[in-house]
């Protein structure tokens, strides 16, 4: 294991979050089994008192969990100098078999945690715990995900050894090789460009329809998720080329470096934030008829839809302006 | 109307020395009437009052508010019902501010500030325009005969005057229910009768009054529509 402040912070944070979420998951099981607001029993009143504390703790733990994704990427980028051949986080993550699975699990956890926080926010707007069951059901899905991530991350970080030979990003994201990274890098620009702009246009249109008519929450949610996936693919396929001003460099991690103004952080932040907000709109849709949420939920959905649209626009503006100003023309 | 169903409050529950202060109370407090809870010290009157007034939660049981006025909570319409023991804290705060006005045994006035400032205190968290609140506070104080004390420090008031300031403060947010805990405990007979006269005015104005007392001037008053006797946390006589 490499002694690095980021490594220690990540291990500590994931350990604490796992402990908290496991305890909260136990509470969640009790709620799913025994919650009955009609009952005035001692057990029910005890659950009501505890859920307030547990929800607050989980909410704070999940904020740490989401931030830890960015710390993980930042740490992986900072560690690349320790490995032979690594030029950025791409090489660090390839230093052992757990790096990329950890990253993918962290992204999935980040999305689910974001949606949980939105459900929690909506739940606190109602006086009768309107989303208590779906909130804790989602928490029970989140707990194994976080535990898996903690194990993967610990395996990755504790298994890191300095001076091991790893691959550079040019090799990992080079065209004509085996693997998902190479296939993404090899996606033809002439197909990916229209796919990106069509997805962006469809998301904007769905957002406007949703904000005007309050209809189409599920479509908007699916398009938000599609925009995340298409944008990452487009970033690797062609946006990166304009940013690096190199027709063959497809690495999505070099964007996180000083040479490129750390532009990767706002880009990935906007994509993840937008996807979470968009997914939140759909997650809330089934509960709009709840009496205690009838005025709060449409307002919250509108805020989320606006957030998703603005963040998608921010991403598109950054890559679009970079593309426009880049001396590279494909 | 306030409806209590099987309300129990146990202190130190789960510890070696549990104490049940309220034990299985079922009660309907009628709207627009005066209800008096009487009983000796330690009978559970004040604990029951704190449960009804959302200042504590019961160990078990439910308390329902029926026929709510408009604006109690944004999600509720006029006349709706609400179960208050399960409410998350932020909603309890709203109920405490708008539904209940409290008159405490010790008055609990804030020393070192004026009568008017004391009365205005409950209006600050509501975000109401200060000018409107001040005009209403002055009107309340004038109606209670305290016009000349508006800017006096509360430290200089007599017991009766201090209590009337506490009453003005309890009324400032125009609550539907006035909750008074042993309000005549520190007053002589004349002031106690004056207090009950004031309560009569509030009853006439449609307020629901819930008073705990072991003072005969209160529970024997013709104003009392319902007298509930408590002992050892239970209702032993009443409805």
Coordinates of C-alpha atoms in Angstrom, one line a residue:
Chain A
X1 CA 0.0 0.0 0.0
X2 CA 1.2 3.5 -0.8
X3 CA 1.1 5.9 2.1
X4 CA -0.7 8.9 0.6
X5 CA -3.1 11.3 2.3
X6 CA -5.8 10.7 -0.4
X7 CA -5.5 6.9 0.0
X8 CA -5.8 7.2 3.8
X9 CA -8.8 9.6 3.5
X10 CA -10.5 7.3 1.0
X11 CA -10.1 4.2 3.2
X12 CA -11.2 6.0 6.3
X13 CA -14.2 7.6 4.6
X14 CA -15.4 4.4 2.9
X15 CA -15.0 2.5 6.2
X16 CA -17.1 5.0 8.1
X17 CA -19.8 5.3 5.4
X18 CA -20.0 1.5 5.2
X19 CA -20.4 1.2 9.0
X20 CA -23.1 3.9 9.1
X21 CA -25.0 2.5 6.1
X22 CA -24.9 -1.0 7.5
X23 CA -26.4 0.2 10.7
X24 CA -29.0 2.3 8.8
X25 CA -29.8 -0.7 6.6
X26 CA -30.8 -2.6 9.8
X27 CA -33.1 0.2 10.7
X28 CA -34.4 0.1 7.1
X29 CA -35.3 -3.5 7.4
X30 CA -37.2 -2.8 10.6
X31 CA -39.1 0.0 8.9
X32 CA -40.0 -2.1 5.9
X33 CA -41.2 -4.8 8.2
X34 CA -43.0 -2.9 10.9
X35 CA -43.8 0.7 9.8
X36 CA -47.4 1.5 10.5
X37 CA -48.2 5.2 10.9
X38 CA -51.8 4.4 12.0
X39 CA -50.5 2.6 15.1
X40 CA -49.6 4.5 18.2
X41 CA -47.6 1.6 19.6
X42 CA -44.3 2.2 21.5
X43 CA -42.4 0.4 18.7
X44 CA -43.9 2.6 16.0
X45 CA -43.1 5.8 17.9
X46 CA -39.6 4.5 18.6
X47 CA -39.2 3.9 14.8
X48 CA -40.4 7.5 14.1
X49 CA -37.9 9.0 16.5
X50 CA -35.0 6.9 15.2
X51 CA -35.7 7.3 11.5
X52 CA -35.2 11.1 11.9
X53 CA -31.7 10.6 13.3
X54 CA -30.8 7.7 10.9
X55 CA -31.9 9.6 7.8
X56 CA -29.9 12.6 8.8
X57 CA -26.8 10.5 9.4
X58 CA -27.3 8.6 6.1
X59 CA -27.8 11.9 4.2
X60 CA -24.5 13.2 5.5
X61 CA -22.7 9.9 4.8
X62 CA -23.9 9.9 1.2
X63 CA -22.7 13.4 0.6
X64 CA -19.3 12.2 1.7
X65 CA -19.7 9.1 -0.5
X66 CA -20.4 11.3 -3.6
X67 CA -17.5 13.6 -2.9
X68 CA -15.3 10.5 -2.4
X69 CA -15.7 9.7 -6.2
X70 CA -13.9 12.9 -7.0
X71 CA -11.3 12.4 -4.3
X72 CA -10.7 8.9 -5.7
X73 CA -10.1 10.2 -9.3
X74 CA -7.9 13.0 -7.9
X75 CA -5.9 10.5 -5.8
X76 CA -5.5 8.1 -8.8
X77 CA -4.3 11.0 -10.9
X78 CA -1.9 12.1 -8.2
X79 CA -0.5 8.6 -7.8
X80 CA 0.4 8.1 -11.5
X81 CA 4.0 9.2 -10.9
X82 CA 4.5 6.2 -8.7
X83 CA 4.1 3.7 -11.5
X84 CA 6.2 2.9 -14.5
X85 CA 4.5 3.9 -17.7
X86 CA 1.5 5.7 -16.2
X87 CA 0.8 9.2 -17.5
X88 CA -2.4 10.0 -15.7
X89 CA -5.2 8.3 -13.6
X90 CA -5.8 5.8 -16.5
X91 CA -2.4 4.2 -15.7
X92 CA -2.9 4.3 -11.9
X93 CA -6.3 2.5 -12.3
X94 CA -4.7 -0.1 -14.4
X95 CA -1.9 -0.8 -11.8
X96 CA -4.0 -3.7 -10.5
X97 CA -7.1 -5.6 -11.3
X98 CA -9.4 -3.6 -8.9
X99 CA -8.9 0.0 -10.2
X100 CA -11.5 0.2 -13.0
X101 CA -14.1 -2.0 -11.2
X102 CA -13.7 0.4 -8.2
X103 CA -14.2 3.4 -10.4
X104 CA -17.3 2.0 -12.1
X105 CA -18.8 0.9 -8.8
X106 CA -18.1 4.3 -7.3
X107 CA -20.0 6.0 -10.3
X108 CA -22.9 3.6 -9.8
X109 CA -23.0 4.3 -6.1
X110 CA -22.8 8.0 -6.7
X111 CA -25.9 7.9 -8.9
X112 CA -27.9 5.8 -6.5
X113 CA -26.8 7.9 -3.5
X114 CA -27.8 11.0 -5.4
X115 CA -31.3 9.6 -6.1
X116 CA -31.6 8.5 -2.4
X117 CA -30.7 12.1 -1.3
X118 CA -33.5 13.4 -3.6
X119 CA -36.0 11.0 -2.2
X120 CA -34.9 11.9 1.3
X121 CA -35.3 15.6 0.5
X122 CA -38.8 15.0 -0.8
X123 CA -39.7 12.8 2.2
X124 CA -38.9 15.6 4.6
X125 CA -41.3 17.9 2.7
X126 CA -44.3 15.8 3.8
X127 CA -45.6 15.7 7.3
X128 CA -46.5 12.0 7.3
X129 CA -43.2 10.4 6.1
X130 CA -44.7 9.8 2.6
X131 CA -41.6 8.2 1.0
X132 CA -40.3 6.3 4.0
X133 CA -40.7 2.9 2.4
X134 CA -39.2 3.6 -1.0
X135 CA -36.4 5.5 0.7
X136 CA -35.4 2.7 2.9
X137 CA -36.0 0.1 0.1
X138 CA -33.5 2.0 -2.0
X139 CA -31.1 2.2 1.0
X140 CA -31.2 -1.6 1.1
X141 CA -30.0 -1.6 -2.5
X142 CA -27.4 1.0 -1.7
X143 CA -25.9 -0.9 1.3
X144 CA -24.5 -3.9 -0.7
X145 CA -23.3 -1.5 -3.4
X146 CA -21.4 0.6 -0.9
X147 CA -20.0 -2.5 0.8
X148 CA -18.8 -3.9 -2.5
X149 CA -17.3 -0.6 -3.4
X150 CA -15.5 -0.4 0.0
X151 CA -14.1 -3.9 -0.6
X152 CA -13.0 -3.1 -4.2
X153 CA -11.5 0.2 -3.2
X154 CA -9.6 -1.3 -0.2
X155 CA -8.4 -4.1 -2.5
X156 CA -7.2 -1.6 -5.0
X157 CA -5.6 0.9 -2.7
X158 CA -3.9 -1.6 -0.4
X159 CA -2.7 -3.6 -3.4
X160 CA -0.9 -0.7 -5.0
X161 CA 2.8 -1.1 -5.2
X162 CA 5.2 1.6 -6.4
X163 CA 7.3 1.1 -9.5
X164 CA 5.1 -1.6 -10.9
X165 CA 4.8 -1.5 -14.7
X166 CA 1.4 -0.3 -15.9
X167 CA -0.1 0.9 -19.2
X168 CA -0.2 4.5 -20.3
X169 CA -3.5 6.1 -21.4
X170 CA -2.4 6.2 -25.0
X171 CA -2.2 2.4 -24.9
X172 CA -5.4 1.9 -22.9
X173 CA -7.5 4.3 -25.0
X174 CA -5.8 3.6 -28.3
X175 CA -7.8 2.5 -31.3
X176 CA -7.6 -1.0 -32.7
X177 CA -7.1 -2.8 -29.3
X178 CA -9.3 -5.1 -27.3
X179 CA -11.6 -3.8 -24.5
X180 CA -14.3 -1.3 -23.8
X181 CA -11.9 1.7 -23.6
X182 CA -10.5 1.0 -27.1
X183 CA -13.9 0.4 -28.5
X184 CA -15.1 3.8 -27.1
X185 CA -12.0 5.5 -28.5
X186 CA -12.7 3.8 -31.8
X187 CA -16.3 5.0 -32.2
X188 CA -16.4 7.0 -35.4
X189 CA -16.8 10.8 -35.0
X190 CA -19.2 11.1 -37.9
X191 CA -21.6 8.9 -36.0
X192 CA -20.9 10.0 -32.5
X193 CA -21.3 13.8 -33.2
X194 CA -24.9 13.5 -34.5
X195 CA -25.7 11.0 -31.7
X196 CA -24.5 13.5 -29.1
X197 CA -26.3 16.5 -30.6
X198 CA -29.5 14.5 -31.1
X199 CA -29.4 13.3 -27.5
X200 CA -28.7 16.8 -26.2
X201 CA -31.6 18.2 -28.3
X202 CA -33.9 15.5 -27.1
X203 CA -33.0 16.1 -23.5
X204 CA -33.6 19.9 -23.9
X205 CA -37.0 19.3 -25.6
X206 CA -38.1 16.7 -23.0
X207 CA -37.1 19.2 -20.3
X208 CA -39.1 22.0 -21.8
X209 CA -42.1 19.8 -22.2
X210 CA -41.8 18.6 -18.6
X211 CA -41.4 22.2 -17.3
X212 CA -44.4 23.4 -19.3
X213 CA -46.8 20.5 -19.0
X214 CA -45.5 18.6 -15.9
X215 CA -45.6 15.5 -18.1
X216 CA -42.9 13.1 -19.4
X217 CA -40.9 12.6 -16.2
X218 CA -39.9 9.1 -17.1
X219 CA -38.8 10.0 -20.6
X220 CA -36.8 13.0 -19.2
X221 CA -35.1 10.6 -16.6
X222 CA -34.2 8.1 -19.3
X223 CA -32.8 10.8 -21.5
X224 CA -30.7 12.2 -18.6
X225 CA -29.1 8.8 -18.2
X226 CA -28.7 8.4 -21.9
X227 CA -27.0 11.9 -22.1
X228 CA -24.5 10.8 -19.4
X229 CA -23.6 7.7 -21.3
X230 CA -23.5 9.3 -24.7
X231 CA -21.5 12.3 -23.4
X232 CA -18.8 10.0 -21.8
X233 CA -18.6 8.1 -25.1
X234 CA -18.5 11.3 -27.1
X235 CA -15.8 12.7 -24.8
X236 CA -13.6 9.7 -25.4
X237 CA -14.5 9.4 -29.1
X238 CA -14.0 13.0 -30.3
X239 CA -14.3 15.9 -27.7
X240 CA -11.0 14.8 -26.1
X241 CA -9.2 15.2 -29.5
X242 CA -10.2 18.9 -29.7
X243 CA -9.2 19.5 -26.1
X244 CA -5.8 17.8 -26.4
X245 CA -5.3 19.1 -30.0
X246 CA -4.2 15.6 -30.9
X247 CA -6.1 13.4 -33.4
X248 CA -5.1 10.2 -31.7
X249 CA -5.3 10.9 -27.9
X250 CA -8.7 9.7 -26.5
X251 CA -7.9 9.5 -22.8
X252 CA -10.8 10.8 -20.5
X253 CA -8.4 11.1 -17.5
X254 CA -5.8 13.6 -18.8
X255 CA -8.6 16.2 -18.7
X256 CA -8.1 16.1 -14.9
X257 CA -4.6 17.5 -15.2
X258 CA -3.3 21.0 -14.8
X259 CA -2.2 21.2 -18.4
X260 CA -5.8 21.2 -19.4
X261 CA -7.0 23.5 -16.7
X262 CA -8.5 20.6 -14.6
X263 CA -11.5 20.8 -17.0
X264 CA -12.3 17.2 -16.3
X265 CA -13.7 18.1 -12.9
X266 CA -16.4 20.5 -14.0
X267 CA -17.2 18.3 -17.0
X268 CA -17.7 15.1 -15.0
X269 CA -19.3 17.1 -12.1
X270 CA -21.8 18.5 -14.6
X271 CA -22.5 15.1 -16.2
X272 CA -23.0 13.3 -12.9
X273 CA -24.9 16.1 -11.2
X274 CA -27.2 16.4 -14.3
X275 CA -27.8 12.6 -14.4
X276 CA -28.6 12.5 -10.7
X277 CA -31.1 15.4 -11.0
X278 CA -32.6 13.9 -14.1
X279 CA -33.0 10.5 -12.5
X280 CA -34.5 12.2 -9.4
X281 CA -37.3 13.7 -11.6
X282 CA -38.3 10.2 -12.6
X283 CA -37.8 8.7 -9.2
X284 CA -40.3 11.2 -7.7
X285 CA -42.9 10.8 -10.4
X286 CA -44.9 7.9 -8.9
X287 CA -45.4 9.9 -5.6
X288 CA -47.0 13.1 -7.0
X289 CA -50.5 12.1 -5.9
X290 CA -49.4 11.9 -2.2
X291 CA -51.5 14.4 -0.3
X292 CA -48.7 15.7 1.9
X293 CA -46.5 16.2 -1.2
X294 CA -49.0 17.5 -3.7
X295 CA -47.6 21.1 -3.7
X296 CA -44.0 20.3 -2.8
X297 CA -43.2 17.6 -5.3
X298 CA -44.0 19.4 -8.6
X299 CA -41.8 22.3 -7.3
X300 CA -38.9 20.0 -6.4
X301 CA -39.3 18.2 -9.8
X302 CA -39.1 21.5 -11.6
X303 CA -36.0 22.5 -9.7
X304 CA -34.4 19.2 -10.5
X305 CA -35.3 19.4 -14.2
X306 CA -33.9 22.9 -14.4
X307 CA -30.7 21.7 -12.7
X308 CA -30.4 18.8 -15.1
X309 CA -30.9 21.1 -18.1
X310 CA -28.5 23.7 -16.9
X311 CA -25.8 21.1 -16.1
X312 CA -26.2 19.5 -19.5
X313 CA -25.9 23.0 -21.0
X314 CA -22.8 23.7 -19.0
X315 CA -21.1 20.5 -20.2
X316 CA -22.1 21.1 -23.8
X317 CA -20.9 24.8 -23.6
X318 CA -17.5 23.8 -22.2
X319 CA -16.9 21.1 -24.8
X320 CA -18.5 23.1 -27.6
X321 CA -16.4 26.2 -26.9
X322 CA -13.3 24.1 -26.6
X323 CA -14.2 22.4 -29.9
X324 CA -14.8 25.7 -31.6
X325 CA -11.6 27.3 -30.4
X326 CA -9.4 24.3 -30.9
X327 CA -6.9 24.6 -33.8
X328 CA -7.5 20.9 -34.5
X329 CA -10.1 20.3 -37.2
X330 CA -11.2 16.8 -37.9
Chain B
X1 CA -61.1 19.4 18.9
X2 CA -58.0 17.6 20.4
X3 CA -58.3 13.9 20.7
X4 CA -56.0 11.8 22.8
X5 CA -55.9 8.0 22.2
X6 CA -54.1 5.8 24.8
X7 CA -51.4 8.3 25.5
X8 CA -48.5 7.1 27.7
X9 CA -45.4 9.0 28.7
X10 CA -42.7 7.0 30.5
X11 CA -39.5 8.8 31.5
X12 CA -36.3 6.7 31.8
X13 CA -38.0 4.1 29.6
X14 CA -35.7 1.0 29.3
X15 CA -33.6 2.1 32.3
X16 CA -33.5 0.7 35.8
X17 CA -36.0 3.3 37.2
X18 CA -38.7 4.0 34.6
X19 CA -41.4 6.4 35.7
X20 CA -44.8 6.6 33.9
X21 CA -46.1 10.1 34.3
X22 CA -49.1 9.7 31.9
X23 CA -50.7 6.3 31.8
X24 CA -53.1 5.4 29.0
X25 CA -55.0 8.7 28.8
X26 CA -58.0 8.9 26.4
X27 CA -59.6 12.4 26.2
X28 CA -61.5 14.7 23.9
X29 CA -60.8 18.4 24.4
X30 CA -63.7 20.2 22.8
X31 CA -63.2 23.2 20.6
X32 CA -64.1 26.7 21.8
X33 CA -64.5 25.4 25.4
X34 CA -62.5 25.6 28.7
X35 CA -61.1 22.3 29.8
X36 CA -59.4 22.1 33.2
X37 CA -57.0 19.4 34.2
X38 CA -57.0 19.2 38.0
X39 CA -55.1 17.0 40.4
X40 CA -52.4 17.0 42.9
X41 CA -48.7 17.6 42.2
X42 CA -47.2 14.7 40.3
X43 CA -50.5 13.6 38.8
X44 CA -49.3 14.1 35.3
X45 CA -51.2 17.3 34.4
X46 CA -48.2 19.2 33.2
X47 CA -46.7 16.3 31.3
X48 CA -50.0 15.8 29.5
X49 CA -50.0 19.5 28.7
X50 CA -46.5 19.3 27.2
X51 CA -47.6 16.3 25.0
X52 CA -50.7 18.1 23.7
X53 CA -48.7 21.3 23.2
X54 CA -46.1 19.4 21.0
X55 CA -43.3 20.2 23.5
X56 CA -42.6 16.5 24.1
X57 CA -43.5 13.2 22.4
X58 CA -45.4 10.4 24.1
X59 CA -43.9 7.0 24.6
X60 CA -47.0 5.5 22.9
X61 CA -50.4 6.7 21.8
X62 CA -51.6 9.3 19.4
X63 CA -52.9 12.9 19.6
X64 CA -55.1 14.2 16.8
X65 CA -56.0 17.8 16.1
X66 CA -59.4 17.9 14.3
X67 CA -61.0 20.9 12.5
X68 CA -57.7 22.7 11.8
X69 CA -57.9 26.4 10.9
X70 CA -56.6 27.4 7.4
X71 CA -52.9 27.9 7.1
X72 CA -51.9 25.4 9.8
X73 CA -49.7 23.6 7.3
X74 CA -49.5 24.5 3.6
X75 CA -50.5 21.0 2.6
X76 CA -53.7 21.0 4.7
X77 CA -57.1 22.6 4.1
X78 CA -59.3 24.3 6.6
X79 CA -61.1 21.6 8.7
X80 CA -58.6 18.9 8.0
X81 CA -57.3 16.6 10.8
X82 CA -53.7 16.0 11.8
X83 CA -52.0 13.5 14.0
X84 CA -49.3 15.4 15.8
X85 CA -47.2 12.8 17.7
X86 CA -45.7 11.4 14.5
X87 CA -44.9 14.8 13.0
X88 CA -41.2 15.5 12.1
X89 CA -39.7 18.3 14.1
X90 CA -40.0 21.0 11.4
X91 CA -43.8 20.5 11.2
X92 CA -44.1 20.4 15.0
X93 CA -42.4 23.8 15.2
X94 CA -45.0 25.2 12.8
X95 CA -47.8 23.8 14.9
X96 CA -46.3 25.2 18.1
X97 CA -46.0 28.6 16.6
X98 CA -49.4 28.9 15.0
X99 CA -51.8 26.6 16.9
X100 CA -50.8 26.8 20.5
X101 CA -50.2 29.8 22.8
X102 CA -48.5 28.9 26.1
X103 CA -48.9 30.5 29.5
X104 CA -46.4 29.0 31.9
X105 CA -46.5 28.8 35.6
X106 CA -43.3 30.8 36.0
X107 CA -44.4 33.2 33.2
X108 CA -40.9 32.7 31.6
X109 CA -40.5 36.3 30.5
X110 CA -37.1 37.3 29.3
X111 CA -35.5 39.6 31.8
X112 CA -33.7 42.7 30.7
X113 CA -35.9 43.5 27.7
X114 CA -39.1 45.5 27.6
X115 CA -42.7 44.3 27.8
X116 CA -43.2 45.0 24.1
X117 CA -40.1 43.1 23.1
X118 CA -41.1 40.1 25.2
X119 CA -44.5 40.0 23.5
X120 CA -43.0 40.3 20.1
X121 CA -40.6 37.3 20.6
X122 CA -42.9 34.6 19.1
X123 CA -43.4 36.6 15.9
X124 CA -39.8 36.7 14.9
X125 CA -39.5 33.1 13.6
X126 CA -42.7 33.5 11.5
X127 CA -41.1 36.1 9.3
X128 CA -44.1 38.4 9.7
X129 CA -43.7 42.1 8.9
X130 CA -42.3 43.7 12.1
X131 CA -44.6 46.8 11.9
X132 CA -47.7 44.6 11.7
X133 CA -46.6 42.4 14.5
X134 CA -45.7 45.5 16.7
X135 CA -49.1 47.1 16.0
X136 CA -50.8 43.9 17.1
X137 CA -48.7 43.5 20.2
X138 CA -49.5 47.1 21.3
X139 CA -53.2 46.4 20.7
X140 CA -53.0 43.2 22.8
X141 CA -51.1 44.9 25.6
X142 CA -53.6 47.8 25.6
X143 CA -56.5 45.5 25.8
X144 CA -54.9 43.9 28.9
X145 CA -54.4 47.2 30.6
X146 CA -50.6 47.3 30.0
X147 CA -50.4 50.4 27.7
X148 CA -48.3 52.4 30.1
X149 CA -45.8 49.6 30.6
X150 CA -45.0 49.0 26.8
X151 CA -41.4 50.1 27.1
X152 CA -40.8 49.2 30.7
X153 CA -38.4 46.4 31.6
X154 CA -40.3 43.2 32.7
X155 CA -38.2 43.2 35.9
X156 CA -40.3 46.0 37.2
X157 CA -43.7 44.4 36.8
X158 CA -45.9 43.0 39.6
X159 CA -47.0 39.3 39.5
X160 CA -50.3 40.1 37.9
X161 CA -48.8 42.4 35.3
X162 CA -46.1 39.9 34.5
X163 CA -48.8 37.3 33.9
X164 CA -50.8 39.6 31.6
X165 CA -47.6 40.1 29.6
X166 CA -47.2 36.3 29.4
X167 CA -50.9 36.2 28.2
X168 CA -50.3 38.8 25.6
X169 CA -47.2 36.9 24.4
X170 CA -49.2 33.7 24.2
X171 CA -51.8 35.4 22.0
X172 CA -49.6 37.3 19.7
X173 CA -49.6 34.7 16.9
X174 CA -53.4 34.4 17.3
X175 CA -53.4 30.7 18.3
X176 CA -56.5 28.6 18.3
X177 CA -55.6 26.8 21.5
X178 CA -54.4 28.5 24.7
X179 CA -52.5 26.2 27.0
X180 CA -52.0 27.4 30.6
X181 CA -50.0 25.5 33.2
X182 CA -51.0 26.4 36.8
X183 CA -51.6 30.0 35.7
X184 CA -52.8 31.1 39.2
X185 CA -50.1 29.4 41.2
X186 CA -48.4 32.7 42.0
X187 CA -51.4 35.0 42.1
X188 CA -53.6 36.1 45.0
X189 CA -57.4 35.4 44.9
X190 CA -58.2 38.8 43.3
X191 CA -55.7 38.4 40.5
X192 CA -56.8 34.7 40.0
X193 CA -60.3 35.9 39.5
X194 CA -59.1 38.6 37.1
X195 CA -57.3 35.9 35.2
X196 CA -60.4 33.7 34.9
X197 CA -62.3 36.8 33.7
X198 CA -59.7 37.2 30.9
X199 CA -60.1 33.5 30.0
X200 CA -63.8 34.1 29.7
X201 CA -63.1 36.8 27.1
X202 CA -60.9 34.4 25.1
X203 CA -63.5 31.7 25.3
X204 CA -66.1 34.2 24.0
X205 CA -63.7 34.9 21.2
X206 CA -63.8 31.2 20.2
X207 CA -60.5 30.1 21.6
X208 CA -60.0 26.6 23.0
X209 CA -58.6 26.8 26.5
X210 CA -56.7 24.0 28.3
X211 CA -55.7 24.8 31.8
X212 CA -54.0 22.7 34.5
X213 CA -54.7 23.8 38.0
X214 CA -55.3 22.6 41.5
X215 CA -56.8 26.0 42.4
X216 CA -60.5 25.9 43.2
X217 CA -60.9 29.4 41.7
X218 CA -60.0 27.8 38.3
X219 CA -61.6 24.4 38.4
X220 CA -64.8 25.5 40.2
X221 CA -65.3 28.5 37.9
X222 CA -68.5 28.5 35.9
X223 CA -66.3 29.1 32.9
X224 CA -64.9 25.5 33.1
X225 CA -66.9 23.4 30.6
X226 CA -65.0 20.2 31.3
X227 CA -63.1 19.3 34.4
X228 CA -60.8 16.3 34.2
X229 CA -59.3 15.0 37.4
X230 CA -56.0 13.2 37.2
X231 CA -54.1 11.1 39.7
X232 CA -51.0 9.0 39.2
X233 CA -51.0 9.7 35.5
X234 CA -54.6 8.5 34.9
X235 CA -57.9 10.2 34.5
X236 CA -59.9 9.3 37.6
X237 CA -62.9 11.6 37.0
X238 CA -64.2 13.6 34.1
X239 CA -65.8 12.8 30.8

